[in-house]
mmCIF file with all atom_site columns, C-alpha atoms in Angstrom:
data_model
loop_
_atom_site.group_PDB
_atom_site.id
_atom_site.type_symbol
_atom_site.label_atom_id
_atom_site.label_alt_id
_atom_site.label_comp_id
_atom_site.label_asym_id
_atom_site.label_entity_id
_atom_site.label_seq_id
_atom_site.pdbx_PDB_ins_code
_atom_site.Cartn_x
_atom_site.Cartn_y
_atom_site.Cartn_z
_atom_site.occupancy
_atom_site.B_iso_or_equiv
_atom_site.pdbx_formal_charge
_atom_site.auth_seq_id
_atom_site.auth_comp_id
_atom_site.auth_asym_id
_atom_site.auth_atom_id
_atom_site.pdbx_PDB_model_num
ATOM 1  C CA . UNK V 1 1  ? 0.000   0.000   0.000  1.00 0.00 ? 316 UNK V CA 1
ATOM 2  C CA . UNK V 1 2  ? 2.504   2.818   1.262  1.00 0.00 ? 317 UNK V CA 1
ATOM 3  C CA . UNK V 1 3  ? 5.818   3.017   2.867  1.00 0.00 ? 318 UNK V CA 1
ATOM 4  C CA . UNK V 1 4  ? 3.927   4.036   6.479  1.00 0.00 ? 319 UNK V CA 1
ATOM 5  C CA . UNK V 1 5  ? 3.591   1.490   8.457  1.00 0.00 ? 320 UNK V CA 1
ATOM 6  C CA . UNK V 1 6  ? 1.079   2.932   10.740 1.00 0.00 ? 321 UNK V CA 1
ATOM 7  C CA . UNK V 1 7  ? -1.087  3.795   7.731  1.00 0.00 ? 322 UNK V CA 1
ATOM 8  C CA . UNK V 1 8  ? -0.942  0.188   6.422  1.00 0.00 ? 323 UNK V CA 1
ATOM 9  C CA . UNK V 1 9  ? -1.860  -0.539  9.750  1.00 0.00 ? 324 UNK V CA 1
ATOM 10 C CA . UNK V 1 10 ? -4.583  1.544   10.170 1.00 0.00 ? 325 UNK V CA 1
ATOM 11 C CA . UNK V 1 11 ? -6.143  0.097   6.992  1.00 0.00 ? 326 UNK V CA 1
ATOM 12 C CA . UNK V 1 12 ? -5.458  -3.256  8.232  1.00 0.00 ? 327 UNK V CA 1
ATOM 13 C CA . UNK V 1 13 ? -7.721  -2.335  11.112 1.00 0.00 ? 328 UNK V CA 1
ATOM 14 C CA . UNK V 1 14 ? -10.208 -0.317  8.564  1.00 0.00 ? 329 UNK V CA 1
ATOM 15 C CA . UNK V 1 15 ? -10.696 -3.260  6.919  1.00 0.00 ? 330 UNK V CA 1
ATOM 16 C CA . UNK V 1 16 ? -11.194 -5.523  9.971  1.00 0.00 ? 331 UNK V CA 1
ATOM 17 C CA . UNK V 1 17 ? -13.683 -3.445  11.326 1.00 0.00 ? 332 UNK V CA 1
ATOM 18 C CA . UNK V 1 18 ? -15.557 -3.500  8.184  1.00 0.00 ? 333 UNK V CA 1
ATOM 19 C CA . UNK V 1 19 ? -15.830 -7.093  8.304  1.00 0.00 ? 334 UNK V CA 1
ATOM 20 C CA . UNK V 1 20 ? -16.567 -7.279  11.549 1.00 0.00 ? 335 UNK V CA 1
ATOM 21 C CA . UNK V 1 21 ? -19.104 -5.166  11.404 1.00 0.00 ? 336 UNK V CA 1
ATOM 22 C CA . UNK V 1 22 ? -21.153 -6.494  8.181  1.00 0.00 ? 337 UNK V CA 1
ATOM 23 C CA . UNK V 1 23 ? -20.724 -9.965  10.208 1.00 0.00 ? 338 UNK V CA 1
ATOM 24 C CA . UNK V 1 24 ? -22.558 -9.030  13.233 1.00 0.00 ? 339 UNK V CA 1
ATOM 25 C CA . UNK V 1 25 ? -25.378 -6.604  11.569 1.00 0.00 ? 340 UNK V CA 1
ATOM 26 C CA . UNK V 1 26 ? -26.149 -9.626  8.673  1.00 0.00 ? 341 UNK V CA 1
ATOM 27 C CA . UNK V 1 27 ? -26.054 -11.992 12.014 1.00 0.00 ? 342 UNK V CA 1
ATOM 28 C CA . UNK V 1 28 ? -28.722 -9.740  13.546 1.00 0.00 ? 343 UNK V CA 1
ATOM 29 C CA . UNK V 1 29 ? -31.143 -9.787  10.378 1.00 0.00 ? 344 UNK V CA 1
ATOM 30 C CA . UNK V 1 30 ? -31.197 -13.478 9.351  1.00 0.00 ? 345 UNK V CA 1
ATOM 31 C CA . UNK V 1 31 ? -30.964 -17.063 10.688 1.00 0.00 ? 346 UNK V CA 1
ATOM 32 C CA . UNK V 1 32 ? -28.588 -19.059 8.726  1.00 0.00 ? 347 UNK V CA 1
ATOM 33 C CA . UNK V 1 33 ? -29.507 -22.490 10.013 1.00 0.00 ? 348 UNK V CA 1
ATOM 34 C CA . UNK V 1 34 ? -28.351 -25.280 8.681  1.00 0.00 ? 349 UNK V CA 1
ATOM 35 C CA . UNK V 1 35 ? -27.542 -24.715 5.193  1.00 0.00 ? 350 UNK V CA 1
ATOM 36 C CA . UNK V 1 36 ? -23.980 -25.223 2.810  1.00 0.00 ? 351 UNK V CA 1
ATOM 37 C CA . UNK V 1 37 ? -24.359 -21.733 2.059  1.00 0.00 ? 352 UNK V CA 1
ATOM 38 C CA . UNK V 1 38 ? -22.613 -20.473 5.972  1.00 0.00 ? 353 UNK V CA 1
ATOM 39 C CA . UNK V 1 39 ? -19.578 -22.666 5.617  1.00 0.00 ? 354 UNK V CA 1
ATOM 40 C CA . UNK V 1 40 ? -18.893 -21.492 1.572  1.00 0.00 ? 355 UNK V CA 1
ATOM 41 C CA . UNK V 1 41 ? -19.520 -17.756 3.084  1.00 0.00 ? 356 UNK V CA 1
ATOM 42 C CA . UNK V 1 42 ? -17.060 -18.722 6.048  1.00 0.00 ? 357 UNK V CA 1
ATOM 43 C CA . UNK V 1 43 ? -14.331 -19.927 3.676  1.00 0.00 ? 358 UNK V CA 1
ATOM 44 C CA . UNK V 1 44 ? -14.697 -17.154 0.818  1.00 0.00 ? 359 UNK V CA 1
ATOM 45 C CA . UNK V 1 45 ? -14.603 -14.590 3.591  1.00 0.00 ? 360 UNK V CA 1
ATOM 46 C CA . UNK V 1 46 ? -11.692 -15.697 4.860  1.00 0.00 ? 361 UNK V CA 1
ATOM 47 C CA . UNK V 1 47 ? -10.011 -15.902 1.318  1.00 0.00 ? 362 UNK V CA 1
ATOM 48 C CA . UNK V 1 48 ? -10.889 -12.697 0.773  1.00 0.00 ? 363 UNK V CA 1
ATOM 49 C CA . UNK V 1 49 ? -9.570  -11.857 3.786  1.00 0.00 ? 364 UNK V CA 1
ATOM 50 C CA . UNK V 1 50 ? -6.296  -12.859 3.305  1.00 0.00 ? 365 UNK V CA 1
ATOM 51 C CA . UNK V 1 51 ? -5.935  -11.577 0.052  1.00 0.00 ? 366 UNK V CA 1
ATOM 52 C CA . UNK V 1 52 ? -6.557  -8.265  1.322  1.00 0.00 ? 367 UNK V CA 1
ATOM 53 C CA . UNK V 1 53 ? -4.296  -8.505  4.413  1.00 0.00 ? 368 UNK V CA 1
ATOM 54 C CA . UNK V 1 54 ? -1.874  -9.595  2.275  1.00 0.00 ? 369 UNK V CA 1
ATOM 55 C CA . UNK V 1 55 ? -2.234  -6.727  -0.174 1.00 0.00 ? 370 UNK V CA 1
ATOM 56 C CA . UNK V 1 56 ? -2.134  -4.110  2.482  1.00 0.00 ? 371 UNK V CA 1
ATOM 57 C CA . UNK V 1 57 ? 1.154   -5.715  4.401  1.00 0.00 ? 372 UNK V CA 1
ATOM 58 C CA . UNK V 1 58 ? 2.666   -7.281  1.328  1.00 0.00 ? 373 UNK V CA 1
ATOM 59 C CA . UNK V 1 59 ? 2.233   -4.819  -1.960 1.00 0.00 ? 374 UNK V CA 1
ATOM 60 C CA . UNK V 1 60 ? 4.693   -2.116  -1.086 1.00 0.00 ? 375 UNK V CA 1
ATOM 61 C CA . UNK V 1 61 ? 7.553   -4.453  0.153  1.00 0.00 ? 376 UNK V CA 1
ATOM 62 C CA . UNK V 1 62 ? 7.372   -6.951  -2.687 1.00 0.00 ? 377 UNK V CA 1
ATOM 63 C CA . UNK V 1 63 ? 7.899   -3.459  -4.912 1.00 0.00 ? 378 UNK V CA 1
ATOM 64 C CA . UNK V 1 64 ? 10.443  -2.811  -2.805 1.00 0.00 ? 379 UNK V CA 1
ATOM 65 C CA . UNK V 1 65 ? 12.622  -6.133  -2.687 1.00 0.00 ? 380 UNK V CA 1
ATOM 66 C CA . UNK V 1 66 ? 11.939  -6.321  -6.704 1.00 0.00 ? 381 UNK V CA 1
ATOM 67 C CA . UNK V 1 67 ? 13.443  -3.163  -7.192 1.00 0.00 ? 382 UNK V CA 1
ATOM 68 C CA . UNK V 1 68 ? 16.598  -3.980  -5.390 1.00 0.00 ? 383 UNK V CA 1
ATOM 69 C CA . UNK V 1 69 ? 15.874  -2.417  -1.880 1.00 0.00 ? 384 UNK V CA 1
ATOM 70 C CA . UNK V 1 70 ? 16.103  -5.734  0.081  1.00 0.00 ? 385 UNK V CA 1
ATOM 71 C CA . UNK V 1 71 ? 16.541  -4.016  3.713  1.00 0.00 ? 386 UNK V CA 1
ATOM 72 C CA . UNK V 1 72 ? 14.107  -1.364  3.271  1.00 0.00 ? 387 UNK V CA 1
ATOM 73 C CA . UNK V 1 73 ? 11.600  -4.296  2.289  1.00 0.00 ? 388 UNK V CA 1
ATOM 74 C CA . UNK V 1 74 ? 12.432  -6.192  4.886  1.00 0.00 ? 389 UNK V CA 1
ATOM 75 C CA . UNK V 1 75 ? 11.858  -3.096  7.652  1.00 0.00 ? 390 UNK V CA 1
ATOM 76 C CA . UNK V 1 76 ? 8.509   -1.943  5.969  1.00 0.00 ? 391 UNK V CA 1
ATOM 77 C CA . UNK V 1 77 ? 7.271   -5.361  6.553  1.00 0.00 ? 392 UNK V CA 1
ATOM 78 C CA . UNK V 1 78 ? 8.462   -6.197  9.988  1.00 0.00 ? 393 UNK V CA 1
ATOM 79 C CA . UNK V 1 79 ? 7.507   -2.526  10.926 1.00 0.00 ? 394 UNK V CA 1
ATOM 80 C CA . UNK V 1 80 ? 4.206   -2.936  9.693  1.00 0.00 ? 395 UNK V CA 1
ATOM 81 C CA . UNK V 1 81 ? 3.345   -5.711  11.775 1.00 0.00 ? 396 UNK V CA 1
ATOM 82 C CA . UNK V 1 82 ? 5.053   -3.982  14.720 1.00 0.00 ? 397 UNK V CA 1
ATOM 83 C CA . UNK V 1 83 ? 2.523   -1.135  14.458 1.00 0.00 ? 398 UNK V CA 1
ATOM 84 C CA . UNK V 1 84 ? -0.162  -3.917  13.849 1.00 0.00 ? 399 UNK V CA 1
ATOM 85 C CA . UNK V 1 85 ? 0.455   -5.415  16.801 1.00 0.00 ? 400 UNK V CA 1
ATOM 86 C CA . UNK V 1 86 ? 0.585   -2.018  19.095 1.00 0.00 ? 401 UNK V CA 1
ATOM 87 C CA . UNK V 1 87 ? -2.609  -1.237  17.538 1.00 0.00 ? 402 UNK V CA 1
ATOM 88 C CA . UNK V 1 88 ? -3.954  -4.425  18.080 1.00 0.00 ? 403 UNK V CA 1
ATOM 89 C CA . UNK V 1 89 ? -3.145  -4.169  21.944 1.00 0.00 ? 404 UNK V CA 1
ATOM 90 C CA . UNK V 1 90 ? -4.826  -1.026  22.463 1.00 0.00 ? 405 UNK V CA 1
ATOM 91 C CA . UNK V 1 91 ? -7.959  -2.136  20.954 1.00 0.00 ? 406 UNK V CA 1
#
C-alpha cells in the first residue's frame, strides 16, 4: 500500500472493522440455520480476507525487494506488523 507502516496498519484495522461489522449486523437480520451456504460464506470470507491482508502488508515491500531495496523491504514489513500489533493491543 505505502511506505507508512502505521497507515498500512490503520487500513489493516479499517478493513477488519468493516468485516466485523457487516458480520454481526447480517447476524442480527437473518438465521442461517443449517444450510452449505454459511460454511462457503465462512471460507470465501476468509479468502478474501487474506488476500486483502496480504495486499495491504505485502504490496509495497514486494515493490520494494523487486526493485533492489532488500533491507528497506524487509523493515517496511516487519515494521508494519510492529505497528499492527501495538494497535492491536490497544484495541
Amino acid at each position: 500500500m505505502t511506505k507508512n507502516p502505521i497507515l498500512n496498519a490503520l487500513c489493516a484495522l479499517l478493513y477488519i472493522t468493516l468485516v466485523a461489522c457487516v458480520m454481526v449486523y447480517a447476524t442480527e437480520k437473518t438465521d442461517p440455520g443449517k444450510t452449505v451456504l454459511v460454511p462457503i460464506a465462512v471460507m470465501s470470507l476468509f479468502t478474501l480476507s487474506a488476500s486483502v491482508m496480504g495486499y495491504i502488508f505485502l504490496y509495497k515491500p514486494f515493490q520494494l525487494y523487486f526493485d533492489g531495496k532488500k533491507k528497506q523491504a524487509v523493515n517496511l514489513v516487519f515494521q508494519t506488523i510492529i505497528a499492527f500489533a501495538v494497535i492491536t493491543a490497544i484495541v
